[in-house]
Amino acid sequence: MQCVKVLGGVLGAAALLGLGIILGHFAIPKGTDLPAPSASASQDLDLEILEAVMGQLDANRIRENLRELSKEPHLATSPRDEVLVQLLLRRWQDPESGLDSAGTSEYEVLLSFPSQKQPNRVDVVGPAGGILFSSQRSEENLTGEQGDPNVVPPYAAYAPPGTPQGLLVYANRGSEEDFMELYQQGIKLQDSIVLTRYGGVGRRAKAVNAAKYGVAGVLVYTDPADINDGRSLPNETFPYSWGLPPSGVERGSYFEYFGDPLTPYLPANPSSFRLDSDNASGFPPIPTQPIGFKDAEVLLCQVNVSVYNRLELRNSSNVLGIIRGAVEPDRYVLYGNHRDSWVHGAVDPSSGTAVLLELSRVLGTLLKKGTWRPRRSIVFASWGAEEFGLIGSTEFTEESFSKLQERAVAYINVDISVFANATLRAQGTPPVQSVIFSAAKQIRAPGPSSLSIYDNWIRYSNRSSPVYGLVPSLGTLGAGSDYAPFIHFLGISSMDIAYTYDRSKTSARIYPTYHTAFDTFDYVDKFVDPGFSSHQAVAQTVGSVLLRLSDSLFLPLNVSDYSETLRSLLQAAQQDLGGLLEQHNISLGPLVTAVEKFEEAATVLGQHVSALQKGTPNPLQVRMLNDQLMLLERTFLNSRAFPEERYYSHVLWAPRTGSVATFPGLSNACSKAMNTGPGSAAWAEVQRQLSILVVALEGAAATLRPVADL
Amino acid sequence: MQCVKVLGGVLGAAALLGLGIILGHFAIPKGTDLPAPSASASQDLDLEILEAVMGQLDANRIRENLRELSKEPHLATSPRDEVLVQLLLRRWQDPESGLDSAGTSEYEVLLSFPSQKQPNRVDVVGPAGGILFSSQRSEENLTGEQGDPNVVPPYAAYAPPGTPQGLLVYANRGSEEDFMELYQQGIKLQDSIVLTRYGGVGRRAKAVNAAKYGVAGVLVYTDPADINDGRSLPNETFPYSWGLPPSGVERGSYFEYFGDPLTPYLPANPSSFRLDSDNASGFPPIPTQPIGFKDAEVLLCQVNVSVYNRLELRNSSNVLGIIRGAVEPDRYVLYGNHRDSWVHGAVDPSSGTAVLLELSRVLGTLLKKGTWRPRRSIVFASWGAEEFGLIGSTEFTEESFSKLQERAVAYINVDISVFANATLRAQGTPPVQSVIFSAAKQIRAPGPSSLSIYDNWIRYSNRSSPVYGLVPSLGTLGAGSDYAPFIHFLGISSMDIAYTYDRSKTSARIYPTYHTAFDTFDYVDKFVDPGFSSHQAVAQTVGSVLLRLSDSLFLPLNVSDYSETLRSLLQAAQQDLGGLLEQHNISLGPLVTAVEKFEEAATVLGQHVSALQKGTPNPLQVRMLNDQLMLLERTFLNSRAFPEERYYSHVLWAPRTGSVATFPGLSNACSKAMNTGPGSAAWAEVQRQLSILVVALEGAAATLRPVADL
């Protein structure tokens, strides 16, 4: 069964290649003395090159990349992480298939590790103080990889050390509501140890919520109902299925923010100012430890949690490579993924890096042959220490703030490239929707159907667009991977692309072995994507998006797709907050006007683009228009909008805690003001947030209007 | 004597015109049907056009502009201010000499005015409560203009109302040191009225310093020693000389910040969120009133100060006009001045507006004839309500933040165009030095000498540059006029240009009738610039700078001139703070490295510019290079560097309060840390400021390096 799948995948891919075109296109003399491809300022995307790239992306090479990348655990800053840094460098500096240049940059960042001398432990203690039961210190060695001495024992990174002891209380997901309910039921939380399950709220939030009730320690386990569709027996789980074995423990960072904890807004260079770690914020307040469900079942009575985590300053590397643009080298299309994993990290993140390496190989080969050079520069990035809080990418944005803000066209993130092989899943800001759709329409979906990726996608996840009718549903960007600093801190149009589940077949919170020692090459090869055709499909989709962004004469960023988003956020505000605001004499009128102005300016600009595309625009006209498209996302930044939300400056995509699904600043402020009296500071904040929005939208509209309009 | 001067000035100007060239150049068919000038992407500055503009700038027209502008008082938002708005609009929409388009934008801003019903007053009160003496409510009507019913009585804008009474204490300039000295001498300040003189510290600072000692009210007078070189008799002062008459009172804004007090960081549109005025900060804490030196002499004993100022929301207009760029319409060279005055405002600000109107007339005429269109767009601006705190320009930058940050090449400010007629005076950031020098070398200085403006300037004010040898001294930008929001808030290369004093001939703090009812047309015509040749010289200098910025193929912004500035700031840090920092184990090494990196990148970029200029660069290459030059200033912004300094984000030009003349953040932080122990928060702030600087300089260097460097 698996064997057939592999063959089917490979044959399917081969059939997709359009070999004739490719052979034809490359039937030109080879050699390093070829003249450079013409750098004509009005050259548009070369469709033959695009086809060639699609054809050359090779599932088997991705598989071999993954095998190598996930062979050993490569926790951030570990020796194996450094080996992978060198692997990436070697690939990107290869004379036959490398980039123009590549290098590393290193940051000195604060990470958190379990002690090697004193393992973290969870013990059940009898009334006399004897230890009745001890949790396992590591996952069971089911396939050999779990016995690797470099497997980091399960721990909650950044949880403080401590050895609290207390009665165990089950606290569900550890949300505010969960604790409130326990409290109301009269259950004593003071000095207790709470057992919580992953999901619902963020990792650190469980400890923060618990600490408010005097809880002494927190355990977090993965519930089979949340991850395995209920299966929990050894013979139902890996290596017999993709299910998480009973001993599997999800590691993770329990740090609230992203970036190096000691250098917010500054690159973590050795000379940079560092907060004293006692003054750093965002860590869990009390000892916290993750455990497997095997252990969770047997915990009873008095529990002692021993956490010996310690903070360490470590050097973490990013690897960066560039292909210089032929015409506009000062415009950067960035494509990246993190490199570090909690353990072997075959799915997270090596499935993404395996794709990244294959795409850089194919493009590097075209480059070195002299067949092709992009119009704009392409920057490839392998980020370090993402698992601890997007640290490598964040430090990069802090260090390269000005260059990126001036010149970055878009950021493409592919972290986990394949969660499962049902459908494409893409998240991004509205301007990238059209380029993802264009790419997805061009490529055949993996598997037996002959649908395009787009047509397959729309079957699994769709929405009704007032402009386009039924379209696949593009998700919004949270802060789950390295795109976060690009979109939230720098206002760069960003996207995250993967292949994922059929949600009708599983309710797993995420793929079951996430952040455990069972996330291995064989796990991917046997259960996640046998044949690697989904990996190949992601490589093709991303390759197509990348080339369209780097090579199209007119940037394929459809800024008018923001109109639809703004209108829908506005409608939510009108419907769900309009009455409340009216009671407080706050008018949504200026916001309505601002949205209308945006819509109108975007429409007119769209007409201008169409007209220019039909004519023979000169290179400066194209550049000026592209600058408007590229910089639109920047106009939504306001560094003073959310002073308490570190790094979040984008007024449309900042975190929303309010219940109304509208503009986050407005939703959150209304939610806080709702129970305060007229004239309160909370109501003033609602008005301030409204003004910030109106000014941002009017400013955005102004940048879309003809450039010599006053 | 005055008559001869007028003739001399006019003839001198005429001789300078190079009429032959101009007539030759314009001996082409006229008419509105002329083909538009060619918009060649590689067209450089046209020297014949430049000469033509220089020749057509007419001293007599400037004089007539000034007569009209200063005919009546035109306090911000007064009916006459609105008349001038219409005048500017008419000029800029004139079919023969107007711009491409012009319009107004209105903001609703919080201003402060004296009460019409209850005049502010200062009374000397006898022991029995009788009034022994009352200060004059207005200036003496010496020339007719002072009797205009629209003259606003002297007052301290934004000072709170109140009627304190107390013993009068003379407090010199009202500095912290002045009050400390009085206190140490045992003089009772509690409940007193202090008499201070203008100068030394800011207006509001006098009241802030006084309030700390329990002072009940503040009087501020202009001392003849500070303004009139000691002359104080009626027949020694205006209308017999340029000296301030005894009854003259300097009005002024006593608001600490700039921009509308109720809408920091937001444009003051009607719908914008406004602080409650009780919550607004930056106003003087106690009643304050300015008086003339005539009154100051007689104040004795018990004094009662009655201040009835009130705050009012008013609509204030900016007038904006644009000449659309032929090749790069999305690049803006901005040139502006404020329009509002305290009274007739002939010098401040109409001398600047008179020049602005003449320059827009000459350029508008060339435009309407079809003779010329700039490469880049030129934006002319007449700001409202500057006198109350740079309000119109600040609101504009808040509203147009994104457009300006993306596209503004430079901002030129000419507020008072002529203080006196000895020499040019220019302030600006280092990149504008070269373009000002180029312009100043091209134009003959007014007066009998045959020196260029540059050669004349260097005689009055010079410095020894390590790079260029002896050069005129370019001043740095504070926050004294509308350039402040452009440089400090937006990071746009800015400059301020005027003609000014021979400092060996006067020690006047500023021109004597500043902000009084004696600042009239006749005052300028008779004493400040008879013949208006200095006005013409400023018009020519600014015109040349403007055209060089708008029309040069390569932007004439010499970014490597920042190297010299950085090196000198670094040396001051090393010499005057190095030892102290070493004692606290803080190394300047990273800062040294950052400065070196900047120097190197700037040098290499300079070589790149030279090479490109010699070759035949394509339009995109030029554009990419110009983007690097234009955006360099932006890289010095950090909105988180000085959280307590409203609007100040430029890490090199923020206000310096520390005594060491080095980078302001470092200087100020060291000054605060100096007397604290090791490990204090103040020393951590020193390190944070150093890191902010290092990151900014490294980021700046990165933007100057080849654009495809990693």
mmCIF file of C-alpha atoms in Angstrom, chain A residues 41 101-103 265-267 271-273 320-322 324 327-332 398 402-403 406-407 489 590 619-620 623-624 627-628 631 635 639-640 649 684 687-688 691 695 702-703 707-710, chain B residues 41 101-103 265-267 271-273 320-322 324 327-332 398 402-403 406-407 489 590 619-620 623-624 627-628 631 635 639-640 649 684 687-688 691 695 702-703 707-710:
data_model
loop_
_atom_site.group_PDB
_atom_site.id
_atom_site.type_symbol
_atom_site.label_atom_id
_atom_site.label_comp_id
_atom_site.label_asym_id
_atom_site.label_seq_id
_atom_site.Cartn_x
_atom_site.Cartn_y
_atom_site.Cartn_z
ATOM 1 C CA ALA A 41 14.311 46.510 -17.632
ATOM 2 C CA SER A 101 26.639 34.353 -2.107
ATOM 3 C CA ALA A 102 25.766 32.954 1.266
ATOM 4 C CA GLY A 103 26.919 33.490 4.788
ATOM 5 C CA TYR A 265 14.037 45.628 19.680
ATOM 6 C CA LEU A 266 17.816 45.220 19.529
ATOM 7 C CA PRO A 267 19.772 42.572 17.639
ATOM 8 C CA SER A 271 27.894 44.149 22.365
ATOM 9 C CA SER A 272 24.166 44.836 22.593
ATOM 10 C CA PHE A 273 22.608 46.034 25.800
ATOM 11 C CA LEU A 320 21.420 33.605 4.531
ATOM 12 C CA GLY A 321 21.927 33.240 0.806
ATOM 13 C CA ILE A 322 21.144 35.580 -2.041
ATOM 14 C CA ARG A 324 21.262 39.034 -6.971
ATOM 15 C CA VAL A 327 17.363 44.595 -12.924
ATOM 16 C CA GLU A 328 16.305 45.643 -9.427
ATOM 17 C CA PRO A 329 18.831 44.102 -7.056
ATOM 18 C CA ASP A 330 17.553 46.411 -4.301
ATOM 19 C CA ARG A 331 14.200 44.668 -4.140
ATOM 20 C CA TYR A 332 14.210 41.551 -1.975
ATOM 21 C CA GLU A 398 15.931 44.057 14.384
ATOM 22 C CA SER A 402 16.052 49.829 7.684
ATOM 23 C CA LYS A 403 17.140 47.746 4.705
ATOM 24 C CA GLU A 406 12.913 50.098 2.460
ATOM 25 C CA ARG A 407 13.350 47.164 0.125
ATOM 26 C CA PHE A 489 7.128 44.398 13.326
ATOM 27 C CA PRO A 590 -14.954 58.500 10.004
ATOM 28 C CA PRO A 619 10.978 51.255 -16.377
ATOM 29 C CA LEU A 620 10.552 54.171 -13.989
ATOM 30 C CA ARG A 623 9.125 51.013 -10.533
ATOM 31 C CA MET A 624 6.975 53.825 -9.135
ATOM 32 C CA ASP A 627 6.806 50.902 -4.939
ATOM 33 C CA GLN A 628 3.186 51.757 -4.199
ATOM 34 C CA LEU A 631 4.950 49.705 0.492
ATOM 35 C CA THR A 635 1.411 52.090 5.855
ATOM 36 C CA SER A 639 4.636 51.764 16.574
ATOM 37 C CA ARG A 640 2.581 53.663 19.140
ATOM 38 C CA SER A 649 2.707 47.443 15.175
ATOM 39 C CA ALA A 684 -10.912 57.282 25.698
ATOM 40 C CA GLN A 687 -11.598 56.625 20.655
ATOM 41 C CA ARG A 688 -7.819 56.673 20.382
ATOM 42 C CA SER A 691 -8.394 57.457 15.358
ATOM 43 C CA VAL A 695 -5.372 57.723 10.172
ATOM 44 C CA ALA A 702 -3.156 58.374 0.137
ATOM 45 C CA THR A 703 -0.241 56.178 -0.907
ATOM 46 C CA VAL A 707 1.567 60.160 -6.631
ATOM 47 C CA ALA A 708 1.313 63.840 -7.466
ATOM 48 C CA ASP A 709 -2.074 64.294 -5.807
ATOM 49 C CA LEU A 710 -1.877 66.688 -2.907
ATOM 50 C CA ALA B 41 14.687 59.824 -17.723
ATOM 51 C CA SER B 101 -2.534 72.287 -8.359
ATOM 52 C CA ALA B 102 -3.011 73.800 -4.952
ATOM 53 C CA GLY B 103 -5.414 73.356 -2.114
ATOM 54 C CA TYR B 265 0.815 61.733 16.879
ATOM 55 C CA LEU B 266 -2.632 62.103 15.286
ATOM 56 C CA PRO B 267 -3.719 64.690 12.722
ATOM 57 C CA SER B 271 -13.032 63.197 14.066
ATOM 58 C CA SER B 272 -9.681 62.539 15.703
ATOM 59 C CA PHE B 273 -9.432 61.437 19.292
ATOM 60 C CA LEU B 320 -0.219 73.266 -0.268
ATOM 61 C CA GLY B 321 0.716 73.527 -3.908
ATOM 62 C CA ILE B 322 2.521 71.128 -6.189
ATOM 63 C CA ARG B 324 4.256 67.556 -10.683
ATOM 64 C CA VAL B 327 10.098 61.847 -14.576
ATOM 65 C CA GLU B 328 9.753 60.908 -10.918
ATOM 66 C CA PRO B 329 6.519 62.494 -9.720
ATOM 67 C CA ASP B 330 6.646 60.262 -6.627
ATOM 68 C CA ARG B 331 9.696 62.019 -5.254
ATOM 69 C CA TYR B 332 8.879 65.197 -3.327
ATOM 70 C CA GLU B 398 1.084 63.136 11.204
ATOM 71 C CA SER B 402 3.476 57.189 5.106
ATOM 72 C CA LYS B 403 3.625 59.184 1.884
ATOM 73 C CA GLU B 406 8.358 56.782 1.483
ATOM 74 C CA ARG B 407 8.860 59.652 -0.918
ATOM 75 C CA PHE B 489 9.622 62.813 13.574
ATOM 76 C CA PRO B 590 31.237 48.766 19.251
ATOM 77 C CA PRO B 619 17.289 55.137 -15.176
ATOM 78 C CA LEU B 620 16.756 52.300 -12.732
ATOM 79 C CA ARG B 623 16.795 55.551 -9.083
ATOM 80 C CA MET B 624 18.215 52.794 -6.903
ATOM 81 C CA ASP B 627 16.809 55.820 -3.029
ATOM 82 C CA GLN B 628 19.869 55.004 -0.940
ATOM 83 C CA LEU B 631 16.470 57.179 2.670
ATOM 84 C CA THR B 635 17.701 54.962 9.047
ATOM 85 C CA SER B 639 10.665 55.555 17.735
ATOM 86 C CA ARG B 640 11.585 53.718 20.931
ATOM 87 C CA SER B 649 12.995 59.843 17.059
ATOM 88 C CA ALA B 684 21.568 50.385 32.192
ATOM 89 C CA GLN B 687 24.108 50.910 27.777
ATOM 90 C CA ARG B 688 20.720 50.835 26.096
ATOM 91 C CA SER B 691 23.160 49.913 21.692
ATOM 92 C CA VAL B 695 22.325 49.482 15.756
ATOM 93 C CA ALA B 702 24.060 48.556 5.656
ATOM 94 C CA THR B 703 21.762 50.700 3.523
ATOM 95 C CA VAL B 707 22.254 46.556 -2.372
ATOM 96 C CA ALA B 708 22.778 42.844 -2.973
ATOM 97 C CA ASP B 709 25.275 42.458 -0.148
ATOM 98 C CA LEU B 710 23.992 40.147 2.550
#
